[in-house]
Each structure stands twice: as C-alpha cells, then as structure tokens.
Coordinates of C-alpha atoms in Angstrom, one line a residue:
Chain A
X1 CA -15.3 -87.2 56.4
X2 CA -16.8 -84.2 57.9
X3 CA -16.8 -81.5 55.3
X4 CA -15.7 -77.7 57.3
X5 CA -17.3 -75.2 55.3
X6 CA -16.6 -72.6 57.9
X7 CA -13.9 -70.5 56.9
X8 CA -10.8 -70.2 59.3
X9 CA -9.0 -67.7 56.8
X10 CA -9.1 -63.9 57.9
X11 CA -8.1 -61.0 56.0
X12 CA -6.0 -57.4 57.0
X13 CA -8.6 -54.6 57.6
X14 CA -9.8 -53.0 54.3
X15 CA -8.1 -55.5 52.3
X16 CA -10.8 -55.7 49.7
X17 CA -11.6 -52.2 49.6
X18 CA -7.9 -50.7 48.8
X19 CA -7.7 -54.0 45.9
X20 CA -8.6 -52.2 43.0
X21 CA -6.2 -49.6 43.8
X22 CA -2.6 -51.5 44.4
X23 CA -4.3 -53.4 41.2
X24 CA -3.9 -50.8 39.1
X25 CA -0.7 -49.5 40.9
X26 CA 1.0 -52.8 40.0
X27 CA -0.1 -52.7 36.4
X28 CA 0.9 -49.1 35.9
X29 CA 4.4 -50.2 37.3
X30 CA 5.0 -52.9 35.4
X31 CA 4.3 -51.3 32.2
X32 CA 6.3 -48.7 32.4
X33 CA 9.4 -51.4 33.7
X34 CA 8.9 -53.7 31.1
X35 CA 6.4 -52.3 28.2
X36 CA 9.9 -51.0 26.7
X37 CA 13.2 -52.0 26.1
X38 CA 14.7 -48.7 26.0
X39 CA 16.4 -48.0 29.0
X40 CA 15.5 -44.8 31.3
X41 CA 18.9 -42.9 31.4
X42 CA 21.2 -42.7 28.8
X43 CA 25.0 -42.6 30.4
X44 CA 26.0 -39.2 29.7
X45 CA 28.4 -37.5 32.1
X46 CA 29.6 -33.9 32.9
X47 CA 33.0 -33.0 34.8
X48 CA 32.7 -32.1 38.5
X49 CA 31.7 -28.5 39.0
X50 CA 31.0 -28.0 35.4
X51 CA 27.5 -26.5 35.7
X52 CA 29.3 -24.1 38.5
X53 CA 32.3 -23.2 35.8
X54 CA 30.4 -22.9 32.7
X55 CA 28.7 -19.9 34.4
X56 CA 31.5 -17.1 34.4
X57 CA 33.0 -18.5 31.3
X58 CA 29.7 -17.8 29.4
X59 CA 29.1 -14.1 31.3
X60 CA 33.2 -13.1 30.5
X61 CA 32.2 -13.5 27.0
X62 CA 29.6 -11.2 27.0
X63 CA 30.3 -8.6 29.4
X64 CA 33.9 -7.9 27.1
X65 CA 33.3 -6.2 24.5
X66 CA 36.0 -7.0 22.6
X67 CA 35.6 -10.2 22.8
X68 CA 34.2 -12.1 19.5
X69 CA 32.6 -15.7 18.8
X70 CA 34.8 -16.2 15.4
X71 CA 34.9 -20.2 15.0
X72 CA 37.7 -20.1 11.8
X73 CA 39.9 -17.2 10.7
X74 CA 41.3 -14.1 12.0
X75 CA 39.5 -10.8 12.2
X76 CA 41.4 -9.8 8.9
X77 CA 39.7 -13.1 7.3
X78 CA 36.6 -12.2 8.9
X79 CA 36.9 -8.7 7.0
X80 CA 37.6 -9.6 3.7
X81 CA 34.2 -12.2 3.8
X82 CA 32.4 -9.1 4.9
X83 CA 34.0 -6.7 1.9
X84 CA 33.5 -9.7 -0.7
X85 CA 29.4 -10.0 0.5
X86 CA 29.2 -6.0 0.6
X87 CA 30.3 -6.3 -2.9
X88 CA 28.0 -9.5 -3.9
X89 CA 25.3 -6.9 -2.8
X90 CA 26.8 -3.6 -5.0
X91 CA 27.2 -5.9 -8.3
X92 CA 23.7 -7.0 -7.5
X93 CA 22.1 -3.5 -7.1
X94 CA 24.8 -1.6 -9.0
X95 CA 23.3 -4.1 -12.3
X96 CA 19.6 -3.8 -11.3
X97 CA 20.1 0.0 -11.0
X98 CA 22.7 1.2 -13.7
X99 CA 20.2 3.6 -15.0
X100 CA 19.6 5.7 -11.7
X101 CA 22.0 8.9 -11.4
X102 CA 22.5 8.7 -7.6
X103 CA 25.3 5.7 -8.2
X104 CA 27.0 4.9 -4.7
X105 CA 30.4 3.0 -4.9
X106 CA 32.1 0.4 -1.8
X107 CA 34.5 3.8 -1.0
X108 CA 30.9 5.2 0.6
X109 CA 30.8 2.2 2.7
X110 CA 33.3 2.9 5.5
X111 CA 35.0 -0.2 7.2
X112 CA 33.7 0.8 10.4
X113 CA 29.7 0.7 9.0
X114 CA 30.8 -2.9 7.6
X115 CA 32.0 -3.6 10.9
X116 CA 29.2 -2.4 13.1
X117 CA 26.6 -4.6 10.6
X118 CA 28.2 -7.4 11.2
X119 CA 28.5 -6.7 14.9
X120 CA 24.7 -5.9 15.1
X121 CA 23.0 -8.3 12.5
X122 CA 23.0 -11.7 13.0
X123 CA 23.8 -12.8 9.8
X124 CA 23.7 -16.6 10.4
X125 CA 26.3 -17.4 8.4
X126 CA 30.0 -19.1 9.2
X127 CA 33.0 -18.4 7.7
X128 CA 32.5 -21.8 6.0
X129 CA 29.2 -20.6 4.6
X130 CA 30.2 -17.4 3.6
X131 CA 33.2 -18.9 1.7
X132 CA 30.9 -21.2 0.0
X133 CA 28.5 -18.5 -1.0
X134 CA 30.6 -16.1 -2.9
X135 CA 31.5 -17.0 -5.9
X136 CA 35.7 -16.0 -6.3
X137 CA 35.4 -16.8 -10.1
X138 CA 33.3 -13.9 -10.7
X139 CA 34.6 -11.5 -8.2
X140 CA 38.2 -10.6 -7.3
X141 CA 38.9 -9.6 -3.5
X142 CA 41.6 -6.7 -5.1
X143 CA 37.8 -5.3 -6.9
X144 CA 36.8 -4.5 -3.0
X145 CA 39.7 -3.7 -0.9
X146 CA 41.3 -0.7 -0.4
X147 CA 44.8 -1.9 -0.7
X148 CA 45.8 -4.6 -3.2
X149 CA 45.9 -8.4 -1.8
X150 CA 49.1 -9.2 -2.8
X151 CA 50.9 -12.6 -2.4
X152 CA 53.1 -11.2 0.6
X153 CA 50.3 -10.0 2.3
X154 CA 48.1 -13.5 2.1
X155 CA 51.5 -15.4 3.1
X156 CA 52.0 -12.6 6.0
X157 CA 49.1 -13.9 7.1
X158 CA 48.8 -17.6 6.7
X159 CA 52.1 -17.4 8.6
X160 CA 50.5 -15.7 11.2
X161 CA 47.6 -18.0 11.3
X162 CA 48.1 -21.3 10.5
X163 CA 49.8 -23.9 12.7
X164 CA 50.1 -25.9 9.9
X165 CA 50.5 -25.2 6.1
X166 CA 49.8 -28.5 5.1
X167 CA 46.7 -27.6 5.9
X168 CA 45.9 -25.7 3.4
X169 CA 46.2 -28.8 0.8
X170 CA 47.2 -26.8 -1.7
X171 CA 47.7 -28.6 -4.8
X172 CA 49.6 -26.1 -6.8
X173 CA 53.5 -27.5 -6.0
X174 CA 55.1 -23.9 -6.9
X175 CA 54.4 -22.0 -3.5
X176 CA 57.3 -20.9 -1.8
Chain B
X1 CA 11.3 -18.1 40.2
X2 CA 11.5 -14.6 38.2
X3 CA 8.8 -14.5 35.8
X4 CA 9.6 -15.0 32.4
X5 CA 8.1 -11.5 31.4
X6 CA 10.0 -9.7 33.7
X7 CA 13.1 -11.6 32.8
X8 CA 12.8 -10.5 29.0
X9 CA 12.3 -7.2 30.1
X10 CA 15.3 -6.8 32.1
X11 CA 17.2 -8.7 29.7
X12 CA 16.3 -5.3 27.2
X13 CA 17.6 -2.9 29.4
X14 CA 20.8 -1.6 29.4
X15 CA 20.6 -1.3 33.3
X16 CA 19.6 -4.6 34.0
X17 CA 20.6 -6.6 31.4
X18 CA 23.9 -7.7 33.0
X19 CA 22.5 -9.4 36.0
X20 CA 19.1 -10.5 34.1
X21 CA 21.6 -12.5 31.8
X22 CA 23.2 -14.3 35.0
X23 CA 19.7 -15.4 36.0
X24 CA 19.0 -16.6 32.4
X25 CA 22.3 -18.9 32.7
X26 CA 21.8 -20.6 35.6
X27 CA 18.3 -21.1 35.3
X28 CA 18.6 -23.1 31.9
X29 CA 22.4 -23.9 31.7
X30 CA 21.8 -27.5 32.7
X31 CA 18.5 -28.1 30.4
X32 CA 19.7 -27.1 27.4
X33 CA 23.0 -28.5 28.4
X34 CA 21.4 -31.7 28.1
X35 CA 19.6 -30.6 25.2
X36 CA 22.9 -30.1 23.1
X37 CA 24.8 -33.0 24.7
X38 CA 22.2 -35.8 23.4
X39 CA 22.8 -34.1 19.6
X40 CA 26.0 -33.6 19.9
X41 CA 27.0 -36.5 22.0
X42 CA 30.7 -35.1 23.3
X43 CA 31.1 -33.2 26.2
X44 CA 33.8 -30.8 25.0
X45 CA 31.5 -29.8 21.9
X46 CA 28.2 -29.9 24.2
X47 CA 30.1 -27.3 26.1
X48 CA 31.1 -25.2 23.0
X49 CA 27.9 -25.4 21.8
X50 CA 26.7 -24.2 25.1
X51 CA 28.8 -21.1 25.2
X52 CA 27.9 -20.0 21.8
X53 CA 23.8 -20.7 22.4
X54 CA 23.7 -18.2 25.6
X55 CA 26.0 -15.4 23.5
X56 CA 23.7 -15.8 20.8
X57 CA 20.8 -15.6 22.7
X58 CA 22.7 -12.6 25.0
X59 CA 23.3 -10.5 21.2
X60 CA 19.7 -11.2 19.8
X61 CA 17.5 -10.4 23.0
X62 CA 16.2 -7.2 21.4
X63 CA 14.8 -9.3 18.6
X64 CA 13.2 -11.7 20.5
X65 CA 9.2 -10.2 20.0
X66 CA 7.7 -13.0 22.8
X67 CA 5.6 -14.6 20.4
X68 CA 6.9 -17.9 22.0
X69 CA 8.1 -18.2 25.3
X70 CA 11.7 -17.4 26.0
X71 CA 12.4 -21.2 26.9
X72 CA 11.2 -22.3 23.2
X73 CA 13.4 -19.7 21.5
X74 CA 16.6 -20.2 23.3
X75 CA 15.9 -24.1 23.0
X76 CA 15.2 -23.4 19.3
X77 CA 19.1 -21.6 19.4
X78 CA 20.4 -24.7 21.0
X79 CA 19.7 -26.9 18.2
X80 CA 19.8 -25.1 15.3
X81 CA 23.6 -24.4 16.8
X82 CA 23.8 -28.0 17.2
X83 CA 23.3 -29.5 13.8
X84 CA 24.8 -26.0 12.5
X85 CA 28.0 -27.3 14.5
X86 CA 27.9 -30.9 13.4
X87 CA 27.6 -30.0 9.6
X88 CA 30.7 -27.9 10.3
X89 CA 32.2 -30.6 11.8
X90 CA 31.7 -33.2 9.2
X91 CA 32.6 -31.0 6.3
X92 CA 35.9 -30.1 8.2
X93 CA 36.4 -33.9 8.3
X94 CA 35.4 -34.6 4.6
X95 CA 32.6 -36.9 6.0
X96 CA 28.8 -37.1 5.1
X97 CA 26.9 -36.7 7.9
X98 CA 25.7 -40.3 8.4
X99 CA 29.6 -41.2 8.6
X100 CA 29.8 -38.7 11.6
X101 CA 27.1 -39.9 13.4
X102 CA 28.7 -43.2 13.6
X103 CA 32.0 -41.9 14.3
X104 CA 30.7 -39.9 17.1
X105 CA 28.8 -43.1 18.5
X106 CA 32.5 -45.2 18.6
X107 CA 34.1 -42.3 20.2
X108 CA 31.8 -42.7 23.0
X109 CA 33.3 -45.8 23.9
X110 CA 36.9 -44.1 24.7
X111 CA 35.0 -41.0 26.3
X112 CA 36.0 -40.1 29.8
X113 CA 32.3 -39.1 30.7
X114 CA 30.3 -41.4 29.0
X115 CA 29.2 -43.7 31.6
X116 CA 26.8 -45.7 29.9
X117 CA 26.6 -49.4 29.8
X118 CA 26.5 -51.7 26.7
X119 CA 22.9 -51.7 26.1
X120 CA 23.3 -47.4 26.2
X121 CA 25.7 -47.7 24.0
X122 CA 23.4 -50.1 21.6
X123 CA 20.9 -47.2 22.6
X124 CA 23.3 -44.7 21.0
X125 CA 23.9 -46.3 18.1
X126 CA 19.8 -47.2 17.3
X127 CA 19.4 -43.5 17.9
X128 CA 22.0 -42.3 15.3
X129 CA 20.6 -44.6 12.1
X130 CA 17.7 -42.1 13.2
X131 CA 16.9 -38.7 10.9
X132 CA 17.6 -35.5 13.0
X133 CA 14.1 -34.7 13.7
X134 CA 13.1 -38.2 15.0
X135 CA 15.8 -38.9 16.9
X136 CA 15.3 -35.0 18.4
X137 CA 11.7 -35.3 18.8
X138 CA 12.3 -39.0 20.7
X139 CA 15.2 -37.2 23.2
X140 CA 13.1 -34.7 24.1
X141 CA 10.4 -36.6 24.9
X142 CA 12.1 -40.1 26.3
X143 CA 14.9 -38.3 28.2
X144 CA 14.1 -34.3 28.9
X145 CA 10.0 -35.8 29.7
X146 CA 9.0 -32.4 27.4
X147 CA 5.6 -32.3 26.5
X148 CA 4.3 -32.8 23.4
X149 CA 3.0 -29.0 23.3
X150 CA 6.8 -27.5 24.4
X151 CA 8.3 -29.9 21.5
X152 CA 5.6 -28.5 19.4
X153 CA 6.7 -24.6 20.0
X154 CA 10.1 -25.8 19.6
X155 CA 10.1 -27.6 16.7
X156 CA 7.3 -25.6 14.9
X157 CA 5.5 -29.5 14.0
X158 CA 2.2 -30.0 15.4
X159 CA 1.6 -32.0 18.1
X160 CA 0.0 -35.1 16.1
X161 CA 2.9 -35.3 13.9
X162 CA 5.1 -35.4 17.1
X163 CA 3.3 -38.2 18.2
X164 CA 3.4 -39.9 15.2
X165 CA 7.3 -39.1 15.2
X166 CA 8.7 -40.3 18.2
X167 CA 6.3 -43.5 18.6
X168 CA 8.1 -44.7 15.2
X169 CA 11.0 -43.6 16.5
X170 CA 10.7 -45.5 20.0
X171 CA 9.6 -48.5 17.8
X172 CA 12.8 -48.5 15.5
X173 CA 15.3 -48.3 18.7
X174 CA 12.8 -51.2 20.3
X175 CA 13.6 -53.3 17.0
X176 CA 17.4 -52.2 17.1
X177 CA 18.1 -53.2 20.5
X178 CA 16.0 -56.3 20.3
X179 CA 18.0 -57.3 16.8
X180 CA 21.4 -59.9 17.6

C-alpha cells in the first residue's frame, strides 16, 4: 500500500498564531465557572421602584426638623435617659470634685442644653444601651427630675405608649 | 460624576447642603443598600437600616475630617448600624446572636423577595455559621467585587489579613455546600 505522506488537511487563516490566546481564554473561563462551588449571585430581591421611593423617604427625614430617629420610647423616655446620664456624669464629678468651691448642681443644666446635646452629639448609644448603662440601684430618676415621677405619671404614660402591657413582663402581680 | 471633594464640601454648607445630600443618596443608595441587605438579610430591616445610615451620615457630615474617603466612612456607618441593629434585634427576642442568624436564614425561605434557589439558600446558611468579620470581608469581596484596599479602609484590617480572611472563609462555604 502506497503510504500518502502529503497532507490534505488545511487550516483557517492565523489559526496557529491566535492558539495561545483562546488557550488561555478557555482556561481563564473555566476556572472561574468551575474552580468554585459558590454560586455568583445570591437571590436577594428589592420591591419594584424601591431604589426610586427610598429617595424622598430618606431626604423628608432630614429636611424636617422635627423629625427624630428614636427606635424605642417616647420623647418623655428619651428625656429621662438623658437626665439619668447627666446625672451619672454630676455624681461622677460632683465626688471627684467635692473640695472645689464653685459646686454646680443639675438645676444649672437647663432641659433645653440637655436637649440640644443630644441633638448635636452623636452619642452612639440606644435607648437599650443607655438603659443598660445606668445603674437604677444607685440612682433614683426623682434625684434628677424636676417634678417627682410618681406612679400616675409612669402609668399616664405606659398608657399612652404601650400597645400592649403585657409587654412589660412585669413580674410584680400587685399593679393595677 | 461630582467629585468626592466637592461633594463633602457642599455637604458642609448650609446653602448647599440640601441638594448636595440628594446627590449623596442616589449615588450610593443602591451600594450600600446591598451592603446592609447581605448583613441583615430582610428587606424591610435592609431598608430601615438604610434610612437610619444616610440620617446619620446627613447629622455627622461636619465631623467627617476626610481622612478616608467619603465612600469608606458612610460604608463604615452602614455596618456598624447593621450589627448595631441585629444585636438589638436579638436581645429584643431573648436570643443569642448565633440563634438569630439561623432564624433569619429560615425566614428567607417564606420571604417575598428572596429569590434564591436551593443551593443560595445552602449559600446563606454556610455564610451565617461564619463570624461577622469573615462572613463581611467574604460579601464584600465575592458579591460587591470590592477590592482588597476599599475593604481595608473599611474595615480598618490590613490587606493581608483580608486575604487570609475571606480565602478561609470561601473555603468553609466550599466545604459547607459540598457536605450532604
């Protein structure tokens, strides 16, 4: 048998010279499909519009003033936090400098300077946290306030703001 | 796009400030949408978390000194609010925080706008038996393609202990979804 070494193949023009290059094209492909298991997207959705409505919600908040960011509690509760840390502060001070003439008491703090702190200073805290960091044994909230917190006034406001009393899972039985 | 510069300086004046801050929203409301959502996992609370970031961000402009950029700051808001918001969340449930990751992850299956498949679910569920910082450092970098040097400014970690992060991290989901 008549051995044909002539070669009846052809190739497409620059075949070997672009090799190398879809080569390395294919390898880069394949191992970013299958070097991982983890896959690409992660199947998280957002309503329709919501990137459009989110906008004016955000800029309402911030162009009123009056407007606050309180996550728990009324203003009131919000007020008695920032008395009880103003007075952390004045037992602090008031021990470390009971020998200095020029004593200052909570009546020179005026509400509205506690108020425009708070407004000012970002304080980092929530009511959570600040509840956790004063310590009620210690203090009473009748030392700081102006009027006395009596019973009618806390259950005034409970009423007020709480949707549910149960809530407050209270374990002393003799509330009202 | 406005220059970041000009941006912050506009955002410090009284003048400007209103219509700097609507530029500010819509140029990174989606981003750090994202950002939140992977942490936080529910859309509701994603957009809460949201909200809050941009008014914090809005209230403490003037003590923003530019020794980052303004991108790195406000994403350093976003998830500080975010694991400030879940440790609220799990102490208003009486949970530890582990518990809440996993309840989060079974609520995804009944949640209107998560689309994912089963294997994004398994995803979900490898990524919450994560700590906070892996499983950050590995979403940023899988899913929001940051680089390593933006994570860095972000997260204050250098950049070899990012690596080092998020390639055991990407080796502990690989194992996770591999397992059963």
């Amino acid at each position: 048998m008549k051995k044909n070494n002539e070669n009846k193949f052809n190739t497409p023009e620059g075949y070997f010279e672009s090799f190398h290059d879809r080569l390395m094209d294919r390898i880069q492909n394949e191992e970013s499909t299958t070097g991982s298991s983890i896959p690409k997207t992660d199947g998280f959705a957002v309503p329709g519009n919501y990137f459009e409505k989110v906008v004016p919600a955000i800029l309402s908040k911030t162009t009123a003033e009056d407007v606050k960011v309180i996550p728990l509690g009324g203003r009131r509760n919000f007020y008695y936090a920032a008395a009880s840390v103003a007075a952390i502060f004045l037992l602090v001070f008031g021990i470390n400098w009971k020998t200095e003439n020029t004593a200052f008491s909570f009546d020179d703090l005026a509400s509205a300077e506690i108020d425009a702190y708070f407004e000012n200073h970002d304080i980092g805290l929530s009511s959570y946290e600040i509840a956790e960091a004063i310590p009620l044994e210690d203090i009473q909230l009748n030392d700081v306030l102006a009027e006395d917190l009596t019973n009618d006034i806390l259950w005034e406001y409970l009423e007020d703001n709480m949707e549910d009393i149960e809530d407050l899972h209270l374990e002393n039985e003799e509330h009202e | 796009m406005i220059a970041e510069e000009t941006l912050v300086q506009e955002l410090k004046s009284k003048e400007s400030q209103a219509k700097a801050f609507e530029v500010l929203v819509n140029t990174y409301k989606e981003r750090l949408y994202w950002h939140i959502r992977r942490i936080v996992l529910d859309h509701d609370d994603a957009d809460d978390v949201l909200q809050n970031t941009f008014i914090k961000v809005y209230r403490n402009i003037d003590g923003f000194k530019g020794d980052s950029k303004l991108y790195s700051w406000m994403y350093r808001i976003a998830t500080n609010e975010s694991l400030t918001f879940l440790k609220q969340k799990s102490k208003k449930m009486g949970i530890g925080d582990q518990e809440l990751k996993e309840h989060m992850v079974e609520n995804l299956q009944a949640d209107a706008y998560f689309e994912g498949d089963e294997i994004q679910l398994k995803l979900q569920k490898a990524l919450a038996t994560l700590p906070d910082k892996q499983k950050l450092v590995f979403t940023m970098k899988y899913f929001q393609e940051m680089k390593y040097e933006d994570i860095s400014e972000v997260l204050e970690t250098s950049v070899g202990a990012l690596k080092a992060s998020y390639h055991l991290a990407a080796k502990k989901i690989e194992a996770y979804l591999k397992a059963d």
